[in-house]
Coordinates of C-alpha atoms in Angstrom, one line a residue:
Chain P
M1 CA 11.7 -17.1 -55.2
A2 CA 11.2 -20.2 -57.5
D3 CA 14.4 -21.4 -55.4
A4 CA 12.5 -20.7 -52.2
R5 CA 9.4 -22.3 -53.5
S6 CA 10.9 -25.6 -54.6
V7 CA 12.7 -26.0 -50.6
A8 CA 10.5 -28.4 -48.7
Y9 CA 10.2 -26.4 -45.5
V10 CA 9.2 -23.0 -47.1
R11 CA 5.5 -22.4 -46.7
T12 CA 3.7 -21.9 -50.2
Q13 CA 0.3 -20.9 -48.4
A14 CA -0.9 -18.5 -45.8
A15 CA -1.7 -21.1 -42.4
P16 CA -5.3 -20.8 -41.7
V17 CA -7.1 -19.0 -39.4
L18 CA -9.0 -21.4 -37.1
P19 CA -11.0 -20.5 -33.9
P20 CA -9.6 -21.7 -30.5
P21 CA -10.4 -24.9 -29.0
A22 CA -13.7 -25.0 -27.2
L23 CA -11.8 -25.5 -23.6
S24 CA -9.5 -22.2 -24.3
D25 CA -12.7 -19.8 -24.7
G26 CA -15.9 -18.7 -23.5
A27 CA -17.5 -19.3 -20.4
L28 CA -16.1 -22.9 -19.9
G29 CA -12.7 -21.4 -21.1
W30 CA -12.8 -18.6 -18.4
L31 CA -14.2 -21.3 -15.8
R32 CA -11.1 -23.3 -16.4
A33 CA -8.4 -20.5 -16.5
N34 CA -9.7 -18.7 -13.3
L35 CA -11.1 -21.3 -11.1
F36 CA -9.7 -24.6 -12.0
S37 CA -6.3 -24.1 -13.4
G38 CA -4.7 -26.5 -11.0
P39 CA -5.6 -28.7 -8.3
F40 CA -5.2 -26.3 -5.5
S41 CA -7.2 -23.8 -7.6
A42 CA -9.9 -26.2 -7.9
I43 CA -10.2 -27.3 -4.1
F44 CA -9.9 -23.2 -3.2
T45 CA -12.8 -23.0 -5.5
V46 CA -14.9 -25.8 -3.9
L47 CA -13.8 -24.3 -0.5
A48 CA -14.8 -21.0 -1.4
V49 CA -18.4 -21.8 -3.0
A50 CA -19.0 -24.2 0.1
F51 CA -18.2 -21.0 2.6
I52 CA -20.4 -19.0 0.4
A53 CA -23.2 -21.2 0.6
W54 CA -23.0 -21.9 4.1
V55 CA -22.9 -18.2 5.4
A56 CA -24.8 -16.2 2.5
P57 CA -28.1 -17.5 3.2
G58 CA -28.2 -16.4 7.1
L59 CA -26.9 -13.2 6.2
I60 CA -29.2 -12.6 3.6
R61 CA -32.0 -13.3 6.0
Y62 CA -30.5 -11.5 8.7
L63 CA -30.0 -8.2 6.8
F64 CA -33.3 -8.3 4.5
I65 CA -35.8 -10.8 4.8
D66 CA -36.1 -10.7 8.6
A67 CA -34.8 -6.9 8.8
V68 CA -37.1 -4.6 10.2
W69 CA -37.7 -2.1 7.7
T70 CA -40.5 0.6 9.5
A71 CA -40.7 0.8 13.1
N72 CA -41.4 3.7 15.7
D73 CA -39.6 2.3 18.5
G74 CA -37.4 -0.5 19.3
A75 CA -40.2 -2.9 20.3
S76 CA -40.7 -4.6 17.0
C77 CA -37.0 -5.1 16.8
R78 CA -36.5 -7.2 20.2
S79 CA -38.0 -10.4 19.4
P80 CA -35.5 -12.7 18.7
E81 CA -36.7 -13.9 15.3
V82 CA -36.0 -10.6 13.8
G83 CA -32.9 -9.6 11.8
A84 CA -31.5 -6.0 11.3
C85 CA -33.4 -3.1 12.9
W86 CA -33.1 -0.7 9.6
A87 CA -35.6 1.6 11.3
Y88 CA -33.4 2.5 14.3
I89 CA -30.8 3.5 11.5
G90 CA -33.4 5.7 9.3
Q91 CA -34.7 7.5 13.0
K92 CA -31.2 8.2 14.0
L93 CA -29.7 8.8 10.6
P94 CA -29.9 12.7 11.5
F95 CA -27.6 12.2 14.8
F96 CA -25.6 9.7 13.1
M97 CA -25.0 12.4 10.5
Y98 CA -24.7 16.0 12.5
G99 CA -24.5 14.8 15.9
S100 CA -26.2 17.6 18.0
Y101 CA -25.9 20.2 15.5
P102 CA -29.2 22.3 15.8
R103 CA -31.8 20.6 13.4
E104 CA -32.9 24.0 12.0
W105 CA -29.5 24.5 10.9
V106 CA -28.5 21.3 9.5
W107 CA -29.0 22.9 6.0
R108 CA -25.6 24.7 6.5
V109 CA -23.9 21.2 6.8
N110 CA -25.8 20.1 3.9
M111 CA -24.8 23.2 2.0
T112 CA -21.0 22.7 2.8
L113 CA -21.2 19.0 1.9
V114 CA -23.0 19.2 -1.3
V115 CA -20.3 22.2 -2.2
G116 CA -17.7 20.2 -1.0
A117 CA -18.4 17.0 -3.2
A118 CA -19.3 19.0 -6.3
L119 CA -15.7 20.5 -6.1
I120 CA -14.3 17.2 -5.4
V121 CA -15.7 15.8 -8.2
W122 CA -14.7 18.8 -10.3
L123 CA -11.1 18.4 -9.4
L124 CA -10.8 14.0 -9.5
A125 CA -13.0 13.9 -13.1
P126 CA -10.3 13.1 -15.4
K127 CA -11.6 15.8 -18.5
A128 CA -13.3 18.0 -16.3
P129 CA -12.3 21.9 -17.8
A130 CA -10.5 24.7 -15.9
K131 CA -9.1 22.7 -13.0
Q132 CA -7.1 25.6 -11.9
I133 CA -10.2 27.7 -10.5
G134 CA -11.6 24.4 -9.3
A135 CA -8.5 24.2 -7.5
F136 CA -8.2 27.6 -6.3
L137 CA -11.9 27.4 -5.3
F138 CA -11.6 24.1 -3.4
F139 CA -8.3 25.1 -1.9
V140 CA -8.9 28.8 -0.7
V141 CA -12.6 29.6 -1.3
Y142 CA -13.9 26.3 0.2
P143 CA -12.5 26.0 3.1
L144 CA -13.5 30.0 4.2
L145 CA -16.8 29.5 3.0
G146 CA -17.4 26.0 5.1
F147 CA -16.1 27.9 8.0
I148 CA -18.4 30.4 8.0
L149 CA -21.4 28.0 7.1
L150 CA -20.2 25.4 9.4
S151 CA -19.3 27.8 12.5
G152 CA -21.6 31.0 11.8
W153 CA -21.2 34.4 11.2
E154 CA -23.7 36.9 13.0
K155 CA -23.4 40.0 11.0
I156 CA -24.8 37.4 7.9
G157 CA -27.3 36.1 10.1
L158 CA -25.9 33.0 10.8
P159 CA -26.0 32.4 14.6
K160 CA -22.9 31.0 15.9
I161 CA -22.9 27.0 16.5
D162 CA -20.3 25.9 18.9
T163 CA -18.2 22.8 18.1
D164 CA -19.1 21.2 20.9
V165 CA -22.2 20.2 19.0
W166 CA -20.9 19.0 15.9
G167 CA -20.9 15.5 15.4
G168 CA -21.3 12.6 13.0
V169 CA -20.4 11.6 9.6
F170 CA -20.0 15.6 8.7
V171 CA -17.1 15.6 11.5
S172 CA -15.5 12.2 10.3
L173 CA -15.7 13.9 6.7
L174 CA -14.3 17.4 8.3
V175 CA -11.5 15.5 10.3
S176 CA -10.4 13.2 7.0
A177 CA -10.7 16.2 4.4
V178 CA -8.8 18.2 6.7
G179 CA -6.3 15.6 7.1
I180 CA -5.9 14.7 3.5
V181 CA -5.7 18.1 2.5
V182 CA -2.9 19.4 4.4
S183 CA -1.1 15.6 4.8
L184 CA -0.1 15.7 0.8
P185 CA 1.6 18.8 0.7
G186 CA 2.9 18.7 4.2
G187 CA 4.2 15.1 3.4
V188 CA 6.0 16.5 0.2
L189 CA 7.9 19.4 2.0
L190 CA 8.8 17.0 5.3
A191 CA 10.1 14.7 2.3
M192 CA 12.3 16.9 0.4
G193 CA 13.4 18.4 3.7
R194 CA 14.8 14.9 4.5
R195 CA 16.7 14.9 1.3
S196 CA 17.9 18.2 1.7
T197 CA 21.4 19.1 1.7
L198 CA 21.5 21.8 4.1
P199 CA 22.0 19.9 7.7
V200 CA 19.4 22.1 9.7
V201 CA 16.5 21.6 7.4
R202 CA 17.3 17.7 7.0
I203 CA 17.8 17.1 10.7
A204 CA 14.7 18.8 11.5
S205 CA 12.7 17.1 9.0
V206 CA 14.1 14.0 10.5
I207 CA 13.4 14.5 14.0
F208 CA 9.6 15.7 13.2
I209 CA 9.0 12.8 11.2
E210 CA 10.6 10.2 13.2
F211 CA 8.9 11.4 16.3
V212 CA 5.5 11.6 15.0
R213 CA 5.8 8.5 13.2
G214 CA 7.5 7.0 16.5
V215 CA 4.1 7.5 19.0
P216 CA 0.7 6.2 18.3
L217 CA -1.9 8.4 17.0
I218 CA -3.9 8.7 20.2
T219 CA -1.0 10.2 21.6
V220 CA -0.3 12.7 19.4
L221 CA -4.4 13.5 19.7
F222 CA -3.7 13.8 23.9
M223 CA -0.6 15.9 23.1
A224 CA -2.5 18.3 20.7
N225 CA -5.6 18.2 22.9
F226 CA -3.4 18.9 26.6
M227 CA -0.1 20.5 25.2
L228 CA -1.2 22.7 22.4
P229 CA -2.6 25.3 24.6
L230 CA 0.4 25.3 26.3
F231 CA 2.5 26.4 23.3
L232 CA 0.1 29.4 22.8
P233 CA -0.3 32.9 24.2
E234 CA -2.4 32.6 27.3
N235 CA -5.6 34.4 25.9
W236 CA -6.0 32.4 22.7
T237 CA -7.4 29.0 24.0
P238 CA -7.7 26.7 20.5
D239 CA -10.8 25.6 19.7
R240 CA -11.4 21.7 20.9
L241 CA -11.9 20.5 17.3
L242 CA -9.1 22.4 16.0
R243 CA -6.6 20.6 18.4
P244 CA -7.3 17.2 17.1
L245 CA -7.4 18.6 13.5
V246 CA -4.0 19.8 14.1
G247 CA -2.9 16.3 15.6
V248 CA -4.2 14.5 12.6
S249 CA -2.7 16.4 10.1
L250 CA 0.9 16.5 11.6
F251 CA 0.5 12.5 12.0
A252 CA -0.7 12.0 8.3
S253 CA 2.0 14.6 7.1
A254 CA 4.6 12.5 8.6
Y255 CA 3.4 9.2 7.2
M256 CA 2.8 10.8 3.8
A257 CA 6.5 12.0 4.0
E258 CA 7.8 8.5 4.1
V259 CA 5.8 7.4 0.9
V260 CA 6.8 10.6 -1.1
R261 CA 10.3 9.9 -0.2
G262 CA 9.8 6.4 -1.6
G263 CA 8.8 7.8 -4.9
L264 CA 11.8 10.7 -4.9
Q265 CA 14.2 7.7 -4.1
A266 CA 12.7 5.7 -7.2
M267 CA 13.5 8.5 -9.6
P268 CA 16.4 8.3 -12.1
K269 CA 19.4 10.7 -11.2
G270 CA 19.3 11.3 -15.0
Q271 CA 15.7 13.1 -14.6
F272 CA 17.1 15.6 -12.2
E273 CA 20.2 16.0 -14.2
G274 CA 18.2 16.8 -17.2
A275 CA 16.3 19.1 -15.9
M276 CA 19.4 20.9 -14.4
A277 CA 21.1 20.7 -17.7
L278 CA 18.5 22.7 -19.2
G279 CA 18.8 25.4 -16.3
L280 CA 15.6 24.5 -14.1
G281 CA 16.3 25.7 -10.7
Y282 CA 15.6 23.7 -7.8
G283 CA 12.1 24.6 -7.3
R284 CA 10.8 24.1 -11.0
L285 CA 13.0 21.0 -11.1
M286 CA 10.8 19.6 -8.2
R287 CA 7.6 20.9 -9.3
L288 CA 7.6 20.2 -13.2
V289 CA 9.9 17.4 -13.5
V290 CA 10.5 15.2 -10.4
L291 CA 7.2 15.4 -8.1
P292 CA 4.8 14.7 -11.0
Q293 CA 6.5 11.4 -11.6
A294 CA 7.7 10.6 -8.2
L295 CA 4.1 11.1 -6.9
T296 CA 2.5 9.0 -9.5
K297 CA 4.8 6.1 -9.0
V298 CA 3.5 6.0 -5.2
I299 CA -0.2 6.5 -5.7
P300 CA -0.9 3.2 -4.1
G301 CA 1.1 4.3 -1.4
I302 CA -0.6 7.6 -0.9
V303 CA -4.2 6.2 -1.3
N304 CA -3.2 3.4 1.5
T305 CA -2.3 6.4 3.9
F306 CA -5.3 8.1 3.0
I307 CA -7.5 5.3 3.7
G308 CA -5.5 4.5 6.6
L309 CA -6.1 8.2 7.7
F310 CA -9.9 7.9 7.4
K311 CA -10.5 5.2 9.5
D312 CA -8.2 6.7 12.2
T313 CA -10.4 9.7 12.4
T314 CA -12.4 7.8 14.8
L315 CA -9.8 7.9 17.3
V316 CA -10.9 11.3 17.7
A317 CA -13.1 10.1 19.9
V318 CA -10.7 9.7 22.7
V319 CA -10.3 13.5 23.2
G320 CA -14.3 13.9 23.1
I321 CA -14.9 14.8 19.4
Y322 CA -18.3 13.2 18.2
D323 CA -17.1 11.3 15.0
F324 CA -19.7 9.1 13.2
L325 CA -18.6 5.8 15.0
R326 CA -19.1 7.5 18.7
A327 CA -22.6 9.1 17.3
V328 CA -23.4 5.1 16.5
D329 CA -22.0 4.0 19.7
T330 CA -23.7 6.9 21.8
A331 CA -27.2 6.2 20.1
R332 CA -27.7 2.2 20.7
L333 CA -27.7 3.2 24.7
D334 CA -31.2 5.0 23.7
P335 CA -33.6 3.3 25.9
V336 CA -36.3 4.0 23.4
W337 CA -34.4 1.5 21.0
A338 CA -32.3 -0.6 23.3
G339 CA -32.6 -4.3 22.2
P340 CA -30.2 -7.3 21.3
N341 CA -30.2 -6.0 17.4
I342 CA -29.3 -2.6 18.0
S343 CA -25.6 -2.3 18.3
T344 CA -25.4 -4.9 15.4
T345 CA -27.0 -3.2 13.4
G346 CA -25.5 0.1 14.4
Y347 CA -22.1 -1.5 13.8
I348 CA -23.0 -3.0 10.1
F349 CA -24.4 0.3 9.3
A350 CA -20.8 1.8 10.3
A351 CA -18.6 -1.0 8.7
L352 CA -20.7 -0.4 5.5
F353 CA -20.3 3.5 5.9
Y354 CA -16.5 3.2 6.3
F355 CA -16.1 0.3 3.4
I356 CA -18.0 2.5 0.7
F357 CA -15.9 5.4 1.1
C358 CA -12.5 3.3 1.3
F359 CA -13.4 1.3 -1.7
G360 CA -14.2 4.3 -3.6
M361 CA -10.8 5.6 -2.6
S362 CA -9.2 2.5 -3.8
R363 CA -11.1 2.0 -7.0
Y364 CA -10.4 5.7 -8.0
S365 CA -6.9 5.5 -7.6
Q366 CA -6.7 1.8 -9.3
Y367 CA -8.2 3.8 -12.3
M368 CA -5.8 7.1 -11.8
E369 CA -3.2 4.3 -12.1
R370 CA -4.6 2.7 -15.2
S371 CA -5.3 6.3 -17.2
L372 CA -1.8 7.6 -16.3
A373 CA 0.2 4.2 -17.4
K374 CA -2.0 4.1 -20.7
D375 CA -1.4 7.6 -21.4
R376 CA 2.4 7.0 -21.1
L377 CA 2.5 3.5 -22.1
R378 CA 5.4 2.8 -19.6
Chain V
M1 CA 47.9 27.9 -12.8
N2 CA 49.6 26.7 -15.7
E3 CA 51.8 29.1 -17.8
T4 CA 50.8 27.6 -21.4
I5 CA 47.0 29.3 -21.2
P6 CA 47.4 32.8 -21.4
Q7 CA 45.0 34.7 -19.0
A8 CA 44.2 37.4 -22.1
V9 CA 42.2 34.8 -24.2
D10 CA 39.9 34.3 -21.5
G11 CA 36.9 36.1 -23.1
D12 CA 37.3 35.1 -26.6
M13 CA 37.0 31.3 -25.6
A14 CA 34.0 29.5 -25.5
V15 CA 34.9 27.1 -22.7
E16 CA 38.3 27.3 -21.1
L17 CA 39.7 24.8 -18.6
S18 CA 42.7 25.5 -16.9
G19 CA 44.5 23.3 -14.1
V20 CA 41.1 21.7 -13.3
N21 CA 41.3 18.8 -10.8
K22 CA 38.6 16.9 -9.2
W23 CA 38.5 14.0 -6.8
Y24 CA 35.9 10.9 -5.9
G25 CA 36.7 10.9 -2.5
K26 CA 40.4 9.8 -2.4
F27 CA 40.2 9.2 -6.3
H28 CA 41.6 11.4 -8.5
V29 CA 39.5 11.7 -11.6
L30 CA 40.4 14.9 -13.4
R31 CA 44.1 15.4 -13.3
D32 CA 45.5 18.9 -14.2
I33 CA 43.1 19.5 -17.2
N34 CA 44.2 22.1 -19.5
L35 CA 41.4 22.7 -22.6
S36 CA 40.6 25.7 -24.2
V37 CA 37.4 25.7 -26.9
R38 CA 37.1 28.1 -29.5
P39 CA 33.8 29.7 -30.4
G40 CA 32.5 27.0 -33.2
E41 CA 35.2 24.6 -33.0
K42 CA 34.4 20.8 -32.3
I43 CA 36.2 18.9 -30.0
V44 CA 35.6 14.9 -29.8
I45 CA 36.8 13.4 -26.7
C46 CA 37.7 9.7 -26.3
G47 CA 39.5 7.2 -24.3
P48 CA 38.9 4.1 -22.2
S49 CA 36.0 3.8 -20.1
G50 CA 37.1 5.5 -16.6
S51 CA 39.3 7.9 -18.1
G52 CA 37.0 11.1 -17.1
K53 CA 35.5 11.9 -20.2
S54 CA 32.4 12.1 -19.3
T55 CA 33.4 14.0 -15.7
M56 CA 35.2 16.3 -17.9
I57 CA 32.2 17.6 -19.8
R58 CA 30.1 17.3 -17.0
C59 CA 32.1 20.0 -15.1
I60 CA 31.3 22.2 -17.5
N61 CA 27.5 22.6 -17.0
R62 CA 28.5 22.0 -13.7
L63 CA 26.6 18.5 -12.8
E64 CA 29.6 17.7 -11.4
E65 CA 31.8 20.1 -9.1
H66 CA 35.6 20.3 -9.7
Q67 CA 37.8 21.3 -6.8
S68 CA 40.8 23.4 -8.1
G69 CA 41.7 24.9 -11.4
R70 CA 39.1 27.2 -13.2
I71 CA 36.5 26.9 -15.6
V72 CA 35.1 29.4 -18.0
V73 CA 32.2 28.9 -20.2
D74 CA 31.3 31.7 -22.3
G75 CA 33.4 34.4 -20.1
V76 CA 31.4 33.2 -17.2
E77 CA 33.6 31.4 -14.4
L78 CA 32.1 28.4 -12.6
T79 CA 32.0 29.0 -9.0
G80 CA 29.6 27.7 -6.3
D81 CA 27.6 30.8 -7.3
L82 CA 24.0 29.1 -7.9
K83 CA 22.9 32.0 -10.0
R84 CA 26.0 31.7 -12.5
I85 CA 25.4 27.9 -12.6
D86 CA 22.1 28.4 -14.0
E87 CA 23.1 31.6 -16.5
V88 CA 25.7 29.1 -17.8
R89 CA 23.2 26.1 -17.9
R90 CA 20.5 27.8 -20.0
D91 CA 23.2 28.4 -22.8
V92 CA 25.0 25.0 -22.6
G93 CA 23.1 22.3 -24.0
M94 CA 23.3 18.9 -22.9
V95 CA 22.7 15.3 -24.5
F96 CA 23.2 12.2 -22.5
Q97 CA 23.8 8.9 -22.9
S98 CA 20.4 7.6 -21.5
F99 CA 18.2 10.6 -23.0
N100 CA 16.7 11.7 -20.1
L101 CA 13.4 12.9 -21.6
F102 CA 10.8 13.3 -19.2
P103 CA 8.4 10.4 -19.6
H104 CA 5.5 12.5 -18.4
L105 CA 5.3 15.2 -21.1
T106 CA 4.9 15.0 -24.4
I107 CA 7.4 15.4 -26.6
L108 CA 6.5 18.7 -27.9
E109 CA 6.0 19.4 -23.8
N110 CA 9.6 18.3 -23.1
C111 CA 10.7 21.1 -25.7
V112 CA 9.0 23.9 -24.7
L113 CA 9.5 23.0 -20.9
A114 CA 12.4 25.0 -20.4
P115 CA 11.9 27.9 -22.8
V116 CA 8.8 28.7 -21.2
W117 CA 9.8 28.6 -17.4
V118 CA 13.9 29.4 -17.9
R119 CA 13.7 31.6 -20.9
K120 CA 9.9 33.1 -20.0
T121 CA 9.3 32.8 -24.0
P122 CA 5.4 32.9 -24.5
R123 CA 4.2 29.6 -25.3
K124 CA 2.8 29.7 -28.5
Q125 CA 6.4 30.9 -29.9
A126 CA 8.1 28.2 -27.9
E127 CA 6.0 25.8 -29.5
E128 CA 6.6 26.9 -32.8
Q129 CA 10.1 27.1 -32.4
A130 CA 10.0 23.2 -30.5
M131 CA 8.3 22.5 -34.2
K132 CA 11.0 24.0 -36.2
F133 CA 13.9 21.8 -34.3
L134 CA 11.8 19.1 -34.2
T135 CA 11.4 19.2 -37.9
R136 CA 14.9 19.5 -38.2
V137 CA 15.7 16.0 -36.5
R138 CA 13.2 14.7 -38.8
I139 CA 10.3 14.1 -36.3
P140 CA 7.7 16.6 -36.2
E141 CA 4.9 13.7 -36.5
Q142 CA 5.8 12.4 -33.3
A143 CA 4.9 15.8 -31.4
N144 CA 1.9 14.7 -29.1
K145 CA 3.4 11.2 -28.5
Y146 CA 5.0 10.3 -25.2
P147 CA 8.9 9.3 -24.8
G148 CA 8.0 5.7 -24.2
Q149 CA 6.6 5.5 -27.7
L150 CA 9.5 6.4 -29.6
S151 CA 12.5 4.3 -30.1
G152 CA 16.1 5.0 -29.0
G153 CA 17.4 6.9 -31.8
Q154 CA 13.9 8.8 -31.8
Q155 CA 14.4 9.9 -28.4
Q156 CA 17.8 10.8 -28.7
R157 CA 17.0 13.2 -31.6
V158 CA 14.2 14.7 -29.5
A159 CA 17.0 14.9 -26.9
I160 CA 19.0 17.1 -29.3
A161 CA 15.8 19.0 -30.1
R162 CA 15.0 20.1 -26.7
A163 CA 18.6 20.9 -26.0
L164 CA 18.5 23.3 -29.3
C165 CA 15.1 24.8 -28.4
M166 CA 17.2 26.9 -25.3
N167 CA 19.2 28.6 -28.2
P168 CA 22.5 27.5 -26.6
K169 CA 25.8 28.8 -27.6
I170 CA 27.4 25.3 -26.8
M171 CA 26.5 21.7 -27.1
L172 CA 27.6 18.9 -24.8
F173 CA 27.2 15.3 -25.7
D174 CA 27.8 12.8 -23.4
E175 CA 28.2 9.3 -25.3
P176 CA 24.9 10.0 -27.2
T177 CA 25.3 6.9 -29.3
S178 CA 26.4 4.1 -26.7
A179 CA 22.8 3.3 -25.5
L180 CA 21.8 3.1 -29.2
D181 CA 21.0 0.1 -31.3
P182 CA 23.1 -0.1 -34.4
E183 CA 20.7 0.7 -37.0
M184 CA 19.9 4.0 -35.1
V185 CA 23.0 5.5 -34.4
K186 CA 23.4 6.8 -38.0
E187 CA 20.2 8.9 -37.2
V188 CA 21.5 10.7 -34.3
L189 CA 25.0 11.0 -35.7
D190 CA 23.9 12.4 -39.1
T191 CA 21.6 14.8 -36.8
M192 CA 24.7 15.8 -35.3
V193 CA 26.9 16.2 -38.3
S194 CA 24.1 18.7 -40.0
L195 CA 24.4 20.4 -36.3
A196 CA 28.0 20.8 -36.8
A197 CA 27.8 21.9 -40.2
E198 CA 25.8 25.0 -38.9
G199 CA 28.9 25.8 -36.6
M200 CA 27.8 24.9 -33.5
T201 CA 30.2 24.9 -30.7
M202 CA 30.4 21.1 -29.8
L203 CA 32.1 19.1 -27.0
C204 CA 31.4 15.4 -27.9
V205 CA 32.2 12.3 -25.8
T206 CA 32.2 9.6 -28.2
H207 CA 33.6 6.3 -29.6
E208 CA 32.7 7.1 -33.0
M209 CA 35.6 7.5 -34.7
G210 CA 33.9 8.0 -38.1
F211 CA 32.2 11.1 -36.6
A212 CA 35.2 12.3 -35.2
R213 CA 37.1 12.0 -38.5
Q214 CA 34.4 13.8 -40.3
V215 CA 33.5 16.6 -38.0
A216 CA 36.2 17.3 -35.4
D217 CA 38.5 20.3 -35.4
R218 CA 40.5 18.3 -32.6
V219 CA 40.3 14.8 -31.5
V220 CA 41.3 14.8 -27.4
F221 CA 42.7 11.7 -26.0
M222 CA 42.2 11.1 -22.2
D223 CA 43.3 8.2 -20.0
A224 CA 43.7 8.1 -16.2
G225 CA 42.1 11.3 -15.7
E226 CA 44.2 13.5 -18.0
I227 CA 44.7 14.6 -21.3
V228 CA 47.1 12.4 -22.9
E229 CA 46.9 14.0 -26.8
A230 CA 44.9 16.6 -28.6
N231 CA 45.5 16.9 -32.3
A232 CA 43.6 17.4 -35.7
P233 CA 41.7 14.3 -36.4
G234 CA 44.0 13.6 -39.4
E235 CA 47.3 13.7 -37.7
F236 CA 45.5 12.0 -34.7
F237 CA 44.6 8.9 -36.3
A238 CA 47.6 8.7 -38.9
N239 CA 50.0 9.5 -36.3
P240 CA 49.2 9.2 -33.0
Q241 CA 52.0 10.6 -30.7
H242 CA 51.5 8.9 -27.6
E243 CA 51.9 5.1 -26.5
R244 CA 48.9 5.1 -24.9
T245 CA 47.2 6.8 -27.9
R246 CA 48.3 4.2 -30.2
A247 CA 47.2 1.0 -27.7
F248 CA 43.8 2.5 -27.4
L249 CA 43.3 3.2 -31.5
G250 CA 44.7 -0.2 -31.7
Q251 CA 41.9 -1.5 -29.8
I252 CA 39.2 0.0 -31.6
L253 CA 40.1 0.4 -35.2
H254 CA 40.7 -2.5 -37.2

């Protein structure tokens, strides 16, 4: 010790703890780091601020200040000075939500949506208890309940309501939910099939995936619409809503299969070997060891596919299904409301609806990724 | 296939390889391997890289398939029969160079996974047993952490505990210390030494010659896919018979 102290370069006192220089901390530091970190960054910041300053006032005026909030018909929305016609959205909201579903039975749709939302929250909330029960209710009980509620069952006093009159947001959500719920397990099975060592399974999976992925969704929907009945016994005509549901599910499964396969490819061989060496058979090895890791790795891709699927459901309109966008598109032709702002308002509303759902999915997936990464620190 | 291994001892041996051959494509990785391991025996396998050591012990739990010859593990011959393979794997623990812990499960979950799903042990009992083995490898306090939070040496000790939770009759070690920092090698080797002292049948691919001297009943030297020499460690190190063995030992012992 005495020797060390006498050497010139050995510190004898702890270095003082100093506050950071003003420019690297606080609001000023944040500005510098995030907005003006270099010449390009500074130029883009200025341009972006200029753009916002240019666009925002008009947008705010159109959407809020000049907007018509209450009206009984389109008269007050037709003046060229006014902005968005929110009164029209308010009036048409039931049509946007339920299509032509009989108004006195709309509670059946609402109940289906509320129960579904509650179950989804139960399943997705990170610390919710008894998820197995929740999963059973959502994947087994809920589809039956939803089917009975929506399409009716005379025996318990719910008259049958034909899918011809279903429409609006609830059909969009229905098609997306079915597509999402079918495509994940379907994609997992197809991905595992494509990696199978059994040639028949592998070739069948490859043909299915490549064929379905190789044609546009519209083609798949037309095929489901016109060809599905040909494959079925003559006396059984599939419901006209069921056909696009099948089409969308097949299409999404093929895409999902490739996303999941990406995750499986990324798994180190050691994980398979470690599980095999413990005596786990193929099924348990996949279910307990490989899939939980592989699916976590590809959460961004899975959610990407879900978001794509959610927006693609608008295409079911081509086979005559009244989804939300089609409802918006039809409502604007109503002569009571017709006017220069009606279409714009309707499409802004539709855009907001899709954005809120897609952005919600994206945020949830980011949150999931973060919380999974925090748990495992790798 | 080979007369020096009498058929009668089949049932008595823990592991028996007779006339085993294996090819990767045209490359002949294992050439006429004959090796019998008695229950309780500790075998250390060494040799230059690419000599087929790992491939040989991976054949014993059929992570690799052999193409000719016989491999009998604890009385069960390994064939294409998947049921038998799983039967063998249940009773043969394996520790890998890269640990192969499951990163999405905690240490405790790693240890109870196979007992619960493969042996159908009740979870509570499996957890008690797992804690017992984690205590034995001296990391019970890490039970609720994830593998990524542990050092390499700790992870490898967990891997040993995980294998032991299946109550294996035979343990295979495939270069268990090669991926570790020098200061962590000892903690893993100590665990292996104490396991050996308890009478476990062990086959261990390693370059740790100190370990070989201390615990091995026999040291097997492999080169170019064949067993060149097998001898008790004292004799093996003091008096290597074969030119290739002498060259190899000359390179790793100083």
